[in-house]
Amino acid sequence: MPEIIPSLLIAGDMNYCFDTNTYHHSHRAGKPKQFMEFLNTHFSDCLNPRNEPHAYTFERGSTMSTLDYMFAGQDIASNMSDATNSFLRPEWTDHALVTKTYTTGLTNCGEGIWRVNPHLAKNPRYRQKLAGEIERFVSTKLDYNLSAQDKWDLIKRKTKQVTINFARHHDTWRKARIKALQSERNNLLRRYRNDIECLKLLLPDVEGEQSKLQQEIVEIQMLKAGRRWLEQSENSPGYIKHTIDQRVDQRTIAMLKHPSTGDACLDTETKLNAAESFYQDLYTEEPIDMDCLNTMLGHIDRTVSPEDATMIMEPIDYDDILDGARRTPKQSSPGLDGIGYEILYLLVSHPSCRDIIHQVFNDAVRLAKFPKSWQASCIIILHKKGDKSDLANYRPITLTAADCKVFTRIMNSRVVQVANRIITPYQCGFLPGRYIGDHGMSLQMIIDNAQSASWRNLSNFIAYAGIMLNNAKAYDRVHPKYLSQVLLKFGFPEAFVTCITNLFFDNSIYVNVNGFLTGAISQRRGIRQGDSISPVLFNLAIEPFLLSIVNNVNLSGYSLQHVKLLHQIQNPWISPAPIKVLAYADDVLSFVKLQAELVELQERLRVYNRASNAKINYSKSVAFPLHDSAMKSTDGQQIKQYVTTQLQMKWYDSHSTEPSSPTSSHSNHLYTTIALVTLISSPFSTH
């Protein structure tokens, strides 16, 4: 114990006043003499100078006292400075905020990308300052010979400059004002220390202004924490500070394995090199097989109507842009330009910017011309599960410019209406009026039917296997030529297809690793995750594969089976159409009853992979008997043998020892498992 005393820090509400010069010390019974001797011998009071009255740290009604202390051992105390005792809003606590600065080593986290404080949009002084500066810039400094795209980027750059200057000056003023108010409050407390009635009269004005400025600071802390307060119990600075620390811990990567060498990367430079190497390889396209591409295109049997094609290419109204900037989620993260939706709305609604932004959006639709800021984005990587040092276990979320996301939201609202009419009903991901629960109920009925038939009508029972396919990095591997050819085959206007391919491919991306950015990575394949139009684009991309199953005569699908013996059936019964596949975006479940069908499914996957750059991860794919029992028939045993030996997939049934078996007692309702897994792991959170 003695050897650690110099490194100890004791802090908190002691519920006792240690000030021997005031009545607070003498009026309490049971003085902690031994504890006080221990403190006096080994520790320094971090907050109160010797032989001076201790500042009040507790206030409730007319009662004021000193209860909160901070004591440091010798080694700790030597690295501490700048003690403060600050008033806090009474809505938060009846204690003061006592602080002491401790100097330690530098953190391994960088600054990340600059972002505008969205709360500035509510500041009248900032709004007035920004409006005036933008008006002067557009009318006197902006070169009218420039394209609308370049003009818009320069306006955003000017906005960043104005915002940084305003925020810096406002922050300096706020700190000085809080310090002055705290000094004024301390003077009042010293002068009228024994006159409670006078303090009641003088303190409210000072503390009211302090409270307002403190609320500004806490709102900034909320942004850093990435959380919104949901309950009054969370309405505390301590909660926000804890959340910030938790968020940093979750996103801090201690070590990465280099994807090429397997070496451990511990310092910032090698981590960035590992991330850049991994994502450059991921976003570099591989050659596709044109014969396989043509085969996939041949499965498309529905096309966009001329009326829908015209609707997609209609000019974008200025009011739609304004409404998009206003209605977009406010908690979304900005792109590399740092401008969030709140500030974007101030720009879009500015009279000097109206014609420019209107032309930018319509040039994007008609000419596939974009501001440069739309074609550079930042990627944050979020750990999914498994080894944290393996970059393959992270989900990349793309942060694009807010104005670009307004554009893709507008286009998505048009495309999704059309896609809903041409995409097979067996796809339920991210389309209006389609829900994963519908597929879940279908699957539950199939499982119930198979289980009932397996023991009620064993002589006529047919064993089926469910094949759950895992697409490796599904969205990140979509080939640009494959996507464009699929969209054209569906009948989407050529100008729209050019718009999409130019917007999504050949862009520059920067990966954020612990707040540091990699060098520019060229994105030559992949649909960025985090964009509102990405889900429907992927649905269209995977649709030919689903159709190759649905329309395949060599794949029979699951047909409902009789649960009674034939002689027990009194009324004619017609089975509904067999179900061959169920899909939720890239999560695909198919049904087979013969090894030959499994081989055919494997061939369809091979063609799809070679046509699109898709890659099925068989080691993470699973198969299971729908009747939740061992495969006893010859056909069933052949399916299991092929699954486990040829495809190297996991097999689950009632005899499996794996606790996560899809057909175990904990998850017999497999549709629930699929629904929860796909919904929770969905990469399309709002950004």
XYZ file of C-alpha atoms in Angstrom:
687
model
C 0.000 0.000 0.000
C 2.624 2.676 0.930
C 4.383 2.439 -2.455
C 1.246 3.467 -4.378
C 0.292 6.374 -2.110
C 2.278 8.980 -4.137
C 0.247 7.989 -7.225
C -3.182 8.087 -5.571
C -5.899 10.640 -6.254
C -8.787 10.910 -3.787
C -11.720 12.984 -4.982
C -15.442 13.299 -4.479
C -18.198 14.405 -2.144
C -16.655 13.844 1.300
C -19.849 14.924 3.078
C -17.572 16.776 5.492
C -15.919 20.198 5.606
C -12.180 20.044 6.255
C -11.830 23.823 6.651
C -10.616 24.355 10.247
C -11.092 28.108 9.895
C -14.904 28.001 9.545
C -17.836 26.947 11.635
C -18.614 24.161 9.143
C -15.709 22.170 10.560
C -16.521 22.606 14.236
C -20.272 22.094 14.143
C -20.017 18.488 12.980
C -19.614 15.653 15.421
C -17.270 12.725 14.931
C -14.287 14.417 13.334
C -12.402 11.962 11.100
C -9.097 12.559 12.905
C -7.191 9.558 11.569
C -8.302 10.213 8.014
C -7.325 13.883 8.326
C -3.893 12.912 9.670
C -3.482 10.513 6.753
C -4.396 13.248 4.260
C -2.178 15.875 5.889
C 0.787 13.495 5.923
C 0.654 12.075 2.411
C -1.560 14.309 0.258
C -1.966 17.846 -1.012
C -5.272 19.697 -1.230
C -5.637 20.329 -4.964
C -8.344 22.981 -4.685
C -7.874 25.163 -1.608
C -4.765 27.257 -0.783
C -3.402 26.929 2.739
C -4.787 29.219 5.435
C -7.590 30.501 3.205
C -11.330 29.791 3.577
C -12.463 26.874 1.453
C -14.702 27.837 -1.449
C -18.302 26.659 -1.316
C -18.985 23.536 -3.390
C -22.563 22.766 -2.323
C -25.691 24.886 -2.494
C -29.229 23.810 -1.705
C -31.777 26.489 -0.976
C -30.189 28.873 1.509
C -27.605 26.297 2.640
C -24.055 26.711 1.311
C -21.064 24.620 2.389
C -17.840 22.942 1.285
C -18.172 19.194 0.812
C -16.250 18.350 -2.391
C -12.489 17.861 -2.326
C -9.605 16.570 -4.361
C -6.437 15.261 -2.696
C -3.377 14.124 -4.663
C -0.315 12.095 -3.754
C 3.111 13.582 -4.267
C 3.726 12.175 -7.765
C 0.275 13.143 -9.001
C 0.339 16.596 -7.425
C 3.605 17.505 -9.148
C 1.885 17.175 -12.565
C -1.280 19.095 -11.663
C -2.133 22.766 -12.133
C -4.967 25.265 -12.672
C -7.584 24.469 -10.040
C -11.120 25.769 -10.633
C -14.358 25.847 -8.679
C -17.227 26.607 -11.038
C -20.953 27.046 -10.656
C -23.146 24.559 -12.514
C -26.762 24.864 -13.538
C -29.014 23.842 -10.621
C -30.993 21.644 -13.049
C -27.904 19.452 -13.281
C -26.631 19.327 -9.697
C -26.477 21.153 -6.375
C -22.687 20.729 -6.306
C -20.026 22.880 -7.936
C -17.727 21.608 -10.674
C -14.228 21.298 -9.217
C -11.408 20.669 -11.679
C -7.653 20.314 -11.724
C -5.525 19.944 -14.834
C -3.338 16.839 -14.961
C -0.639 16.664 -17.639
C -0.006 13.228 -19.116
C 1.250 11.736 -22.380
C -0.282 12.499 -25.752
C -3.200 10.453 -27.018
C -2.833 8.305 -30.130
C -5.979 9.758 -31.697
C -5.955 12.446 -34.366
C -8.341 15.322 -34.844
C -10.469 13.600 -37.477
C -12.257 15.785 -40.017
C -13.413 19.314 -39.287
C -17.164 19.707 -38.769
C -19.385 22.748 -38.347
C -21.113 22.992 -34.991
C -24.762 22.653 -36.140
C -25.976 24.650 -33.128
C -24.471 27.739 -34.752
C -27.453 27.686 -37.110
C -29.571 28.839 -34.145
C -27.190 31.670 -33.245
C -28.589 34.989 -34.602
C -25.139 36.588 -34.709
C -23.725 33.700 -36.753
C -26.668 33.634 -39.161
C -26.317 37.367 -39.755
C -22.552 37.099 -40.164
C -22.773 34.187 -42.614
C -25.540 35.786 -44.698
C -23.589 39.020 -45.067
C -20.302 37.328 -45.916
C -21.899 35.020 -48.515
C -23.730 37.905 -50.170
C -20.508 39.942 -50.426
C -18.527 36.946 -51.644
C -20.980 36.015 -54.412
C -21.495 39.589 -55.599
C -17.891 40.833 -55.474
C -15.424 37.927 -55.293
C -16.954 34.989 -57.170
C -15.805 34.627 -60.790
C -18.948 34.346 -62.915
C -17.000 32.551 -65.653
C -16.663 29.524 -63.418
C -18.995 26.539 -63.685
C -21.867 26.248 -61.247
C -20.088 23.292 -59.656
C -16.905 25.281 -58.972
C -18.909 28.249 -57.703
C -20.760 26.053 -55.244
C -17.562 24.501 -53.911
C -16.066 27.978 -53.431
C -19.183 29.079 -51.542
C -18.835 26.089 -49.228
C -15.153 26.852 -48.737
C -16.035 30.436 -47.836
C -18.646 29.120 -45.396
C -15.994 27.022 -43.688
C -13.684 30.033 -43.398
C -16.419 32.261 -41.948
C -17.527 29.546 -39.542
C -14.033 28.808 -38.239
C -13.369 32.489 -37.597
C -16.723 33.025 -35.902
C -16.442 29.880 -33.775
C -12.907 30.757 -32.688
C -13.880 34.269 -31.624
C -17.103 33.078 -30.003
C -15.272 30.357 -28.085
C -12.685 32.854 -26.843
C -15.425 35.270 -25.809
C -17.416 32.513 -24.085
C -14.431 31.327 -22.064
C -13.599 34.870 -21.023
C -17.210 35.605 -20.165
C -17.608 32.431 -18.093
C -14.388 33.269 -16.266
C -15.575 36.831 -15.606
C -18.960 35.614 -14.383
C -17.329 33.033 -12.130
C -15.036 35.723 -10.725
C -18.021 37.993 -10.142
C -19.857 35.151 -8.391
C -16.845 34.380 -6.203
C -16.549 38.042 -5.238
C -20.212 38.104 -4.261
C -19.768 34.952 -2.181
C -16.748 36.387 -0.386
C -18.289 39.816 0.171
C -21.675 38.589 1.358
C -20.535 35.255 2.817
C -22.661 35.672 5.931
C -25.564 37.532 4.293
C -27.674 34.820 2.665
C -30.554 37.185 1.823
C -28.247 39.481 -0.121
C -26.817 36.504 -2.027
C -30.334 35.399 -2.935
C -30.875 38.790 -4.524
C -27.560 39.137 -6.407
C -26.640 35.605 -7.525
C -29.571 34.681 -9.852
C -28.612 37.119 -12.653
C -24.997 35.972 -12.675
C -25.830 32.287 -12.404
C -28.517 32.572 -15.091
C -26.011 33.824 -17.671
C -23.518 31.180 -16.569
C -26.166 28.502 -17.082
C -26.861 29.660 -20.634
C -23.192 29.581 -21.612
C -22.689 26.206 -19.950
C -25.578 24.814 -21.977
C -23.747 25.831 -25.164
C -20.696 23.875 -24.027
C -22.755 20.805 -23.154
C -24.446 20.867 -26.572
C -20.997 20.700 -28.149
C -20.108 17.800 -25.855
C -23.266 16.052 -26.996
C -22.034 16.247 -30.585
C -18.705 14.736 -29.570
C -20.523 12.003 -27.698
C -22.660 11.233 -30.726
C -25.721 10.840 -28.515
C -28.991 12.614 -27.892
C -30.412 12.864 -24.392
C -33.464 10.691 -24.202
C -34.430 10.925 -20.547
C -34.057 13.463 -17.768
C -31.858 10.977 -15.936
C -29.340 11.353 -18.757
C -29.385 15.132 -18.428
C -25.940 15.456 -16.884
C -22.436 16.469 -17.957
C -21.082 13.296 -16.356
C -23.216 11.139 -18.624
C -22.008 13.028 -21.685
C -18.359 12.769 -20.624
C -18.749 9.038 -20.020
C -20.382 8.625 -23.430
C -17.516 10.463 -25.148
C -14.967 8.191 -23.467
C -17.027 5.133 -24.412
C -17.303 6.265 -28.031
C -13.542 6.885 -28.275
C -12.870 3.440 -26.804
C -15.210 1.767 -29.299
C -13.646 3.498 -32.292
C -10.005 3.350 -31.209
C -8.067 0.638 -33.010
C -5.096 -0.551 -30.966
C -3.577 -2.838 -33.585
C -4.162 -3.895 -37.192
C -2.738 -6.772 -39.176
C -1.349 -5.689 -42.527
C -3.452 -7.369 -45.246
C -0.401 -8.178 -47.379
C 2.267 -9.184 -44.869
C 0.247 -10.115 -41.800
C 2.576 -7.971 -39.691
C 1.216 -6.271 -36.581
C 0.724 -2.530 -37.155
C 0.982 -0.621 -33.875
C 1.927 2.939 -34.796
C -0.197 5.415 -36.727
C 1.819 5.291 -39.946
C 1.687 1.516 -40.325
C -2.018 1.395 -39.395
C -2.796 3.937 -42.109
C -0.692 1.969 -44.575
C -2.574 -1.232 -43.713
C -5.978 0.442 -44.108
C -5.011 2.092 -47.392
C -3.707 -1.196 -48.783
C -6.812 -3.141 -47.714
C -9.370 -0.692 -49.082
C -7.492 0.026 -52.292
C -7.578 -3.702 -52.984
C -11.253 -3.928 -51.984
C -12.289 -1.034 -54.234
C -10.199 -2.099 -57.246
C -12.323 -3.907 -59.814
C -11.484 -7.349 -61.168
C -12.120 -8.354 -64.810
C -15.628 -9.652 -65.404
C -16.712 -12.403 -67.795
C -18.782 -10.868 -70.599
C -20.496 -14.174 -71.399
C -21.574 -14.471 -67.763
C -22.720 -10.848 -67.831
C -24.878 -11.499 -70.891
C -26.299 -14.598 -69.217
C -27.291 -12.564 -66.169
C -28.838 -9.834 -68.314
C -30.890 -12.472 -70.104
C -32.807 -13.198 -66.900
C -34.258 -9.666 -66.720
C -37.849 -9.842 -67.929
C -39.296 -6.519 -66.739
C -38.467 -2.992 -67.830
C -39.124 0.561 -66.760
C -42.125 2.119 -68.493
C -41.607 5.218 -70.694
C -43.641 7.260 -68.205
C -41.408 6.163 -65.322
C -38.274 6.881 -67.344
C -39.522 10.408 -68.003
C -40.365 10.891 -64.332
C -36.867 9.870 -63.243
C -35.260 12.474 -65.506
C -37.586 15.370 -64.680
C -35.805 18.599 -63.657
C -35.382 19.050 -59.911
C -37.355 21.973 -58.496
C -35.613 24.439 -56.218
C -38.313 23.838 -53.599
C -37.410 20.135 -53.571
C -33.794 21.023 -52.823
C -34.818 23.420 -50.076
C -37.210 20.891 -48.602
C -34.553 18.174 -48.770
C -32.055 20.296 -46.850
C -34.712 21.162 -44.268
C -36.151 17.702 -43.706
C -33.013 15.600 -43.750
C -32.105 14.048 -40.345
C -30.281 16.560 -38.181
C -28.062 14.018 -36.396
C -26.314 12.984 -39.605
C -22.552 13.250 -40.019
C -21.173 15.587 -42.716
C -18.609 14.722 -45.350
C -15.094 16.049 -45.827
C -16.400 19.598 -46.303
C -17.657 19.509 -42.694
C -20.963 21.217 -43.531
C -24.011 19.584 -41.955
C -27.638 19.933 -42.955
C -28.397 22.822 -40.581
C -25.738 25.033 -42.168
C -26.493 23.687 -45.651
C -30.071 24.908 -45.282
C -28.783 28.423 -44.541
C -26.807 28.308 -47.800
C -29.532 26.766 -49.952
C -32.082 29.298 -48.704
C -29.722 32.258 -49.278
C -30.940 34.362 -52.252
C -27.410 34.633 -53.657
C -27.043 30.841 -53.790
C -30.451 29.871 -55.142
C -29.678 29.831 -58.869
C -26.268 28.236 -58.338
C -27.463 25.267 -56.290
C -30.458 24.807 -58.593
C -28.149 24.491 -61.586
C -25.791 22.169 -59.696
C -28.586 19.679 -58.985
C -29.997 19.730 -62.507
C -26.571 19.467 -64.142
C -26.077 16.386 -61.983
C -29.243 14.785 -63.370
C -28.915 15.764 -67.032
C -25.153 15.997 -67.576
C -23.674 13.874 -64.751
C -21.556 16.862 -63.709
C -20.862 17.230 -60.003
C -18.967 19.517 -57.638
C -15.587 18.080 -56.706
C -16.716 17.948 -53.076
C -19.309 15.342 -54.082
C -16.612 13.002 -55.359
C -14.397 12.936 -52.283
C -15.574 11.212 -49.133
C -14.397 9.889 -45.799
C -14.894 6.338 -44.589
C -15.292 5.448 -40.936
C -14.866 1.788 -40.097
C -17.072 0.136 -37.476
C -16.159 -3.200 -35.940
C -18.777 -5.902 -36.508
C -17.485 -8.973 -34.695
C -14.449 -11.193 -34.591
C -10.783 -10.253 -34.525
C -10.468 -6.469 -34.124
C -7.090 -6.480 -35.838
C -8.576 -7.898 -39.061
C -9.854 -5.143 -41.359
C -12.233 -7.629 -42.975
C -14.229 -7.541 -39.733
C -15.024 -3.834 -40.076
C -17.953 -2.265 -41.905
C -17.008 0.827 -43.952
C -19.535 3.669 -43.689
C -19.080 6.447 -46.230
C -19.551 10.037 -45.101
C -20.386 12.148 -48.144
C -21.186 15.832 -48.459
C -24.628 16.752 -47.110
C -25.670 18.454 -50.354
C -24.735 15.299 -52.283
C -26.928 13.256 -49.934
C -29.828 15.644 -50.522
C -29.408 14.980 -54.248
C -29.315 11.189 -53.865
C -32.358 11.318 -51.563
C -34.305 13.126 -54.258
C -33.214 10.608 -56.883
C -33.909 7.686 -54.554
C -37.484 8.884 -54.008
C -37.963 8.585 -57.774
C -36.110 5.340 -58.395
C -37.582 3.394 -55.485
C -41.110 3.877 -56.850
C -40.035 2.360 -60.151
C -37.938 -0.414 -58.610
C -40.845 -1.553 -56.483
C -42.744 -2.404 -59.671
C -39.993 -4.360 -61.406
C -38.202 -6.190 -58.579
C -39.384 -9.694 -57.712
C -41.624 -9.971 -54.630
C -39.097 -12.408 -53.159
C -36.843 -9.412 -52.383
C -38.058 -7.509 -49.301
C -35.092 -5.285 -48.503
C -35.489 -1.486 -48.444
C -38.563 -1.230 -50.650
C -41.821 0.496 -49.653
C -44.560 -1.842 -48.512
C -42.224 -4.815 -48.167
C -41.228 -6.125 -44.757
C -38.850 -8.800 -43.581
C -41.632 -10.057 -41.336
C -43.505 -11.270 -44.427
C -40.553 -13.440 -45.410
C -40.198 -14.510 -41.812
C -43.779 -15.690 -41.684
C -43.351 -17.540 -44.984
C -40.276 -19.292 -43.634
C -42.001 -20.156 -40.377
C -44.877 -21.733 -42.312
C -42.386 -23.729 -44.400
C -40.557 -24.987 -41.300
C -43.808 -25.861 -39.518
C -45.063 -27.688 -42.604
C -41.817 -29.629 -43.041
C -41.707 -30.642 -39.383
C -45.343 -31.747 -39.358
C -45.010 -33.703 -42.600
C -41.841 -35.425 -41.376
C -43.687 -37.253 -38.602
C -47.324 -37.245 -39.737
C -46.813 -38.343 -43.342
C -43.379 -39.917 -43.317
C -44.050 -42.200 -46.285
C -44.589 -39.227 -48.621
C -42.255 -36.766 -46.886
C -39.511 -35.026 -48.889
C -36.558 -33.586 -46.966
C -35.480 -30.084 -47.992
C -32.448 -28.066 -46.987
C -32.312 -24.327 -46.528
C -29.188 -22.671 -47.922
C -28.336 -19.304 -46.347
C -25.733 -17.519 -48.474
C -23.236 -15.028 -47.116
C -22.139 -12.376 -49.607
C -18.653 -11.165 -48.709
C -18.497 -7.332 -48.765
C -21.581 -7.391 -50.977
C -22.044 -3.648 -51.493
C -18.310 -2.977 -51.764
C -17.751 -5.393 -54.651
C -20.379 -4.264 -57.196
C -18.648 -3.790 -60.558
C -19.458 -0.492 -62.344
C -19.920 -2.078 -65.767
C -22.160 -4.794 -64.360
C -24.332 -2.250 -62.538
C -24.607 0.045 -65.548
C -25.519 -2.815 -67.903
C -28.158 -4.113 -65.486
C -29.720 -0.661 -65.129
C -29.774 -0.201 -68.901
C -31.313 -3.658 -69.381
C -34.051 -2.698 -66.923
C -34.744 0.287 -69.165
C -33.454 3.102 -66.973
C -32.555 6.201 -69.032
C -28.964 6.283 -70.228
C -28.455 9.747 -68.716
C -29.526 8.419 -65.313
C -27.162 5.452 -65.588
C -24.285 7.785 -66.480
C -25.208 9.979 -63.522
C -25.056 7.022 -61.125
C -21.814 5.547 -62.444
C -20.033 8.920 -62.491
C -21.241 9.705 -58.971
C -20.355 6.366 -57.377
C -17.171 5.316 -59.158
C -13.713 6.801 -59.782
C -14.061 8.855 -56.604
C -11.453 9.597 -53.962
C -12.014 8.174 -50.503
C -10.039 8.612 -47.295
C -10.235 6.092 -44.460
C -10.398 7.471 -40.921
C -8.249 5.413 -38.542
C -8.188 6.766 -34.988
C -8.773 10.291 -36.248
C -6.035 10.147 -38.899
C -6.814 9.937 -42.617
C -5.155 7.685 -45.160
C -4.025 8.964 -48.512
C -6.544 9.154 -51.352
C -7.934 5.784 -52.448
C -9.527 5.467 -55.875
C -12.941 3.796 -55.656
C -13.323 1.826 -58.862
C -16.042 -0.528 -57.663
C -18.549 -0.746 -54.821
C -21.750 1.046 -53.824
C -20.989 3.248 -50.847
C -22.730 2.272 -47.652
C -24.525 5.096 -45.904
C -26.080 6.661 -49.005
C -29.872 6.627 -49.284
C -29.924 5.403 -52.890
C -27.415 2.574 -52.337
C -29.926 -0.050 -51.093
C -32.195 0.172 -54.137
C -29.182 0.158 -56.467
C -27.944 -3.023 -54.833
C -31.407 -4.581 -55.034
C -31.377 -3.922 -58.772
C -27.843 -5.322 -59.045
C -28.674 -8.610 -57.309
C -32.063 -8.977 -59.013
C -30.721 -10.940 -62.056
C -29.269 -13.524 -59.680
C -32.587 -13.895 -57.849
C -34.369 -14.212 -61.195
C -31.891 -16.918 -62.250
C -33.233 -18.938 -59.322
C -36.915 -18.012 -59.541
C -37.173 -18.804 -63.271
C -34.880 -21.851 -63.194
C -36.649 -25.084 -64.151
C -33.839 -27.101 -62.550
C -34.633 -25.637 -59.131
C -37.959 -26.845 -57.787
C -38.183 -24.753 -54.614
C -40.184 -25.745 -51.567
C -43.741 -26.967 -52.124
C -46.026 -27.347 -49.124
C -46.400 -31.033 -48.261
C -49.421 -33.002 -47.069
C -49.407 -33.462 -43.319
C -52.014 -36.231 -43.602
C -51.897 -39.557 -45.358
C -53.506 -39.554 -48.790
C -56.476 -41.686 -47.703
C -57.176 -39.190 -44.890
C -57.576 -36.228 -47.253
C -61.263 -35.558 -47.889
C -61.234 -32.341 -49.941
C -59.099 -31.519 -52.978
C -56.023 -29.537 -51.967
C -53.852 -27.519 -54.311
C -50.451 -26.483 -53.058
C -49.510 -22.842 -53.652
C -46.633 -22.031 -55.985
C -43.304 -23.303 -54.650
C -40.944 -20.832 -52.991
C -37.428 -20.991 -54.381
C -35.728 -18.042 -52.719
C -36.244 -15.372 -50.044
C -33.991 -12.321 -49.938
C -33.383 -9.320 -47.727
C -30.943 -7.173 -49.736
C -27.774 -9.328 -49.896
C -29.019 -11.986 -47.447
C -30.319 -14.838 -49.604
C -32.055 -18.045 -48.513
C -32.771 -20.774 -51.069
C -34.331 -24.255 -50.804
C -33.129 -27.513 -52.392
C -34.196 -31.163 -52.156
C -31.556 -32.811 -54.373
C -27.809 -32.615 -54.702
C -28.341 -31.768 -58.374
C -30.307 -28.681 -57.318
C -27.503 -27.647 -54.991
C -25.009 -28.024 -57.841
C -27.287 -25.909 -60.068
C -27.486 -23.230 -57.356
C -23.700 -23.266 -57.127
C -23.477 -22.769 -60.893
C -25.866 -19.793 -60.773
C -23.650 -18.307 -58.067
C -20.540 -18.873 -60.174
C -22.052 -17.051 -63.144
C -23.257 -14.190 -60.946
C -19.860 -13.869 -59.275
C -17.974 -13.742 -62.583
C -20.426 -11.237 -64.030
C -20.495 -8.810 -61.104
C -17.348 -9.296 -58.948
C -19.578 -10.700 -56.185
C -18.009 -13.244 -53.858
C -19.881 -15.833 -51.819
C -18.221 -16.656 -48.521
C -19.044 -20.339 -48.192
C -17.266 -20.626 -44.843
C -19.781 -18.168 -43.360
C -22.773 -19.569 -45.244
C -24.940 -22.166 -43.508
C -27.310 -24.975 -44.433
C -29.967 -26.734 -42.373
C -32.786 -29.259 -42.804
C -36.158 -27.537 -42.778
C -37.646 -30.314 -40.647
C -34.956 -29.815 -37.938
C -33.832 -33.411 -37.879
C -31.106 -35.539 -39.368
C -31.188 -36.151 -43.099
C -32.074 -39.853 -43.303
C -33.002 -40.175 -46.971
C -30.361 -40.808 -49.608
C -31.054 -37.448 -51.268
C -30.831 -35.650 -47.945
C -27.560 -37.325 -46.992
C -26.084 -36.409 -50.376
C -27.043 -32.754 -49.838
C -25.417 -32.698 -46.404
C -22.304 -34.434 -47.717
C -21.949 -31.952 -50.584
C -22.545 -28.963 -48.307
C -19.924 -29.957 -45.755
C -17.221 -31.480 -47.965
C -17.463 -29.741 -51.343
C -18.717 -26.289 -50.336
C -17.151 -26.260 -46.856
C -20.324 -24.737 -45.413
C -21.619 -25.138 -41.869
C -24.447 -27.606 -41.355
C -26.963 -27.268 -38.536
C -29.621 -29.692 -37.394
C -31.016 -31.032 -34.130
C -27.837 -33.073 -33.660
C -25.523 -30.079 -34.051
C -23.356 -29.228 -31.066
C -23.104 -25.558 -32.028
C -25.062 -23.408 -29.541
C -25.982 -20.991 -32.313
C -27.679 -23.595 -34.452
C -30.486 -21.929 -36.435
C -32.778 -24.826 -35.609
C -31.904 -25.157 -31.935
C -34.525 -24.674 -29.252
C -33.309 -21.111 -28.723
C -34.028 -20.128 -32.313
C -36.488 -22.618 -33.715
C -38.315 -19.651 -35.200
C -35.607 -19.098 -37.750
C -37.440 -16.218 -39.365
C -37.024 -14.267 -36.116
C -33.311 -14.920 -36.164
C -33.002 -13.815 -39.766
C -35.102 -10.720 -39.154
C -33.108 -9.647 -36.132
C -29.721 -10.398 -37.652
C -30.387 -8.623 -40.917
C -32.060 -5.621 -39.344
C -29.484 -5.134 -36.594
C -26.505 -5.679 -38.900
C -27.924 -3.486 -41.673
C -25.210 -1.017 -42.806
C -27.662 1.704 -43.739
C -27.883 3.849 -40.718
C -28.602 7.461 -41.368
C -25.524 9.581 -42.038
